[in-house]
Short mmCIF file of C-alpha atoms in Angstrom, two decimals:
data_model
loop_
_atom_site.label_atom_id
_atom_site.label_comp_id
_atom_site.label_asym_id
_atom_site.label_seq_id
_atom_site.Cartn_x
_atom_site.Cartn_y
_atom_site.Cartn_z
CA MET V 1 -25.48 -17.90 -3.37
CA LEU V 2 -22.81 -19.23 -1.01
CA ARG V 3 -20.01 -18.18 -3.35
CA GLU V 4 -21.41 -14.66 -3.52
CA GLN V 5 -21.63 -14.47 0.28
CA THR V 6 -18.09 -15.78 0.60
CA ARG V 7 -16.83 -13.22 -1.91
CA GLU V 8 -18.60 -10.42 -0.03
CA ASN V 9 -17.17 -11.67 3.26
CA TYR V 10 -13.64 -11.73 1.85
CA ASN V 11 -14.15 -8.33 0.26
CA ASP V 12 -15.22 -6.87 3.62
CA ARG V 13 -12.14 -8.36 5.28
CA LEU V 14 -9.82 -7.02 2.61
CA ASN V 15 -11.40 -3.58 2.84
CA ARG V 16 -10.66 -3.62 6.59
CA VAL V 17 -7.05 -4.45 5.74
CA LEU V 18 -6.86 -1.55 3.27
CA ASP V 19 -8.37 0.83 5.82
CA TYR V 20 -5.70 -0.28 8.29
CA VAL V 21 -2.96 0.17 5.68
CA TYR V 22 -4.16 3.70 4.83
CA ALA V 23 -4.18 4.62 8.53
CA HIS V 24 -0.68 3.19 9.10
CA LEU V 25 0.99 3.88 5.75
CA GLU V 26 3.99 5.60 7.33
CA ASP V 27 4.48 2.87 9.95
CA ASP V 28 6.05 -0.54 9.63
CA VAL V 29 3.09 -2.62 8.54
CA SER V 30 3.41 -6.17 9.84
CA PHE V 31 2.19 -8.94 7.58
CA ASP V 32 0.95 -10.85 10.64
CA ARG V 33 -0.93 -7.78 11.90
CA LEU V 34 -2.68 -7.46 8.54
CA ALA V 35 -3.70 -11.11 8.80
CA GLU V 36 -5.16 -10.36 12.24
CA VAL V 37 -7.11 -7.42 10.83
CA ALA V 38 -8.48 -9.73 8.12
CA CYS V 39 -9.25 -12.44 10.72
CA LEU V 40 -7.56 -15.01 8.51
CA SER V 41 -4.34 -16.98 8.66
CA PRO V 42 -1.37 -15.16 7.09
CA TYR V 43 -1.10 -17.72 4.29
CA HIS V 44 -4.81 -17.75 3.48
CA TRP V 45 -5.41 -14.00 3.55
CA SER V 46 -2.35 -13.38 1.38
CA ARG V 47 -3.64 -15.77 -1.26
CA ILE V 48 -7.15 -14.31 -1.10
CA TYR V 49 -5.82 -10.73 -1.28
CA SER V 50 -3.69 -11.43 -4.34
CA ALA V 51 -6.49 -13.30 -6.09
CA MET V 52 -9.11 -10.63 -5.45
CA ARG V 53 -6.98 -7.49 -5.83
CA GLY V 54 -4.64 -8.59 -8.59
CA GLU V 55 -1.48 -7.64 -6.71
CA SER V 56 0.28 -8.63 -3.53
CA ILE V 57 -0.19 -6.62 -0.35
CA ALA V 58 3.47 -5.57 -0.56
CA ALA V 59 2.85 -4.16 -4.05
CA THR V 60 -0.26 -2.35 -2.79
CA ILE V 61 1.61 -0.78 0.12
CA ARG V 62 4.49 0.26 -2.14
CA ARG V 63 2.06 1.79 -4.66
CA LEU V 64 0.10 3.68 -1.99
CA ARG V 65 3.27 5.01 -0.36
CA LEU V 66 4.55 6.25 -3.71
CA GLN V 67 1.20 7.89 -4.48
CA ARG V 68 1.28 9.68 -1.14
CA ALA V 69 4.89 10.72 -1.81
CA ALA V 70 3.86 12.11 -5.21
CA ASP V 71 1.12 14.13 -3.54
CA ARG V 72 3.62 15.51 -1.04
CA LEU V 73 6.07 16.39 -3.78
CA ALA V 74 3.42 18.34 -5.66
CA ASN V 75 1.66 19.94 -2.70
CA SER V 76 4.18 20.51 0.08
CA ALA V 77 7.55 22.08 0.72
CA LEU V 78 8.97 18.99 2.46
CA ASP V 79 12.40 18.11 1.18
CA ILE V 80 12.77 14.95 -0.87
CA GLU V 81 14.75 13.19 1.87
CA ALA V 82 11.89 13.62 4.35
CA ILE V 83 9.35 12.43 1.80
CA ALA V 84 11.49 9.38 1.00
CA GLU V 85 11.78 8.55 4.69
CA ARG V 86 8.03 8.89 5.25
CA ALA V 87 7.46 6.62 2.26
CA GLY V 88 9.54 3.93 3.94
CA TYR V 89 12.73 4.26 1.91
CA GLY V 90 16.12 4.22 3.63
CA SER V 91 17.82 6.33 1.00
CA THR V 92 16.87 8.93 -1.54
CA ASP V 93 18.55 6.87 -4.27
CA THR V 94 16.29 3.89 -3.62
CA PHE V 95 13.28 6.18 -3.40
CA GLY V 96 14.28 7.90 -6.63
CA ARG V 97 14.53 4.61 -8.53
CA ALA V 98 11.19 3.37 -7.22
CA PHE V 99 9.55 6.72 -7.95
CA ARG V 100 10.96 6.82 -11.48
CA ASP V 101 9.75 3.27 -12.13
CA ALA V 102 6.26 4.20 -10.97
CA PHE V 103 5.87 7.68 -12.50
CA GLY V 104 8.44 7.85 -15.29
CA VAL V 105 10.24 10.90 -13.89
CA SER V 106 12.50 11.63 -10.94
CA PRO V 107 11.01 13.05 -7.75
CA ALA V 108 12.65 16.43 -8.44
CA ALA V 109 11.24 16.57 -11.97
CA TYR V 110 7.81 15.58 -10.67
CA ARG V 111 7.96 18.40 -8.12
CA GLU V 112 8.94 20.92 -10.82
CA LYS V 113 5.94 19.91 -12.95
CA GLY V 114 3.61 20.17 -9.97
#
């Protein structure tokens, strides 16, 4: 019973972290701030997050930013440079490589396909 309560408690904390990440996806997301949101030490919450979610928080943020960028490519007229910047990438080349790794096509090709 205690293990189940602990798991639920951790799950609630990690869901709060994800809610915060969604709300601040275009901002610089501080690792220490996420630990505060989880009400755990940075080391402990990072270990718990990775164990329960199967990926690091950095991988989650990168994935969510790329998913939002894909949505913007398909559903907006924003230029690719602006989308890359909003996704946290300093250059369109870096964004293009990350996008291609995640989706198998370049951002321009993704936009053409809709």
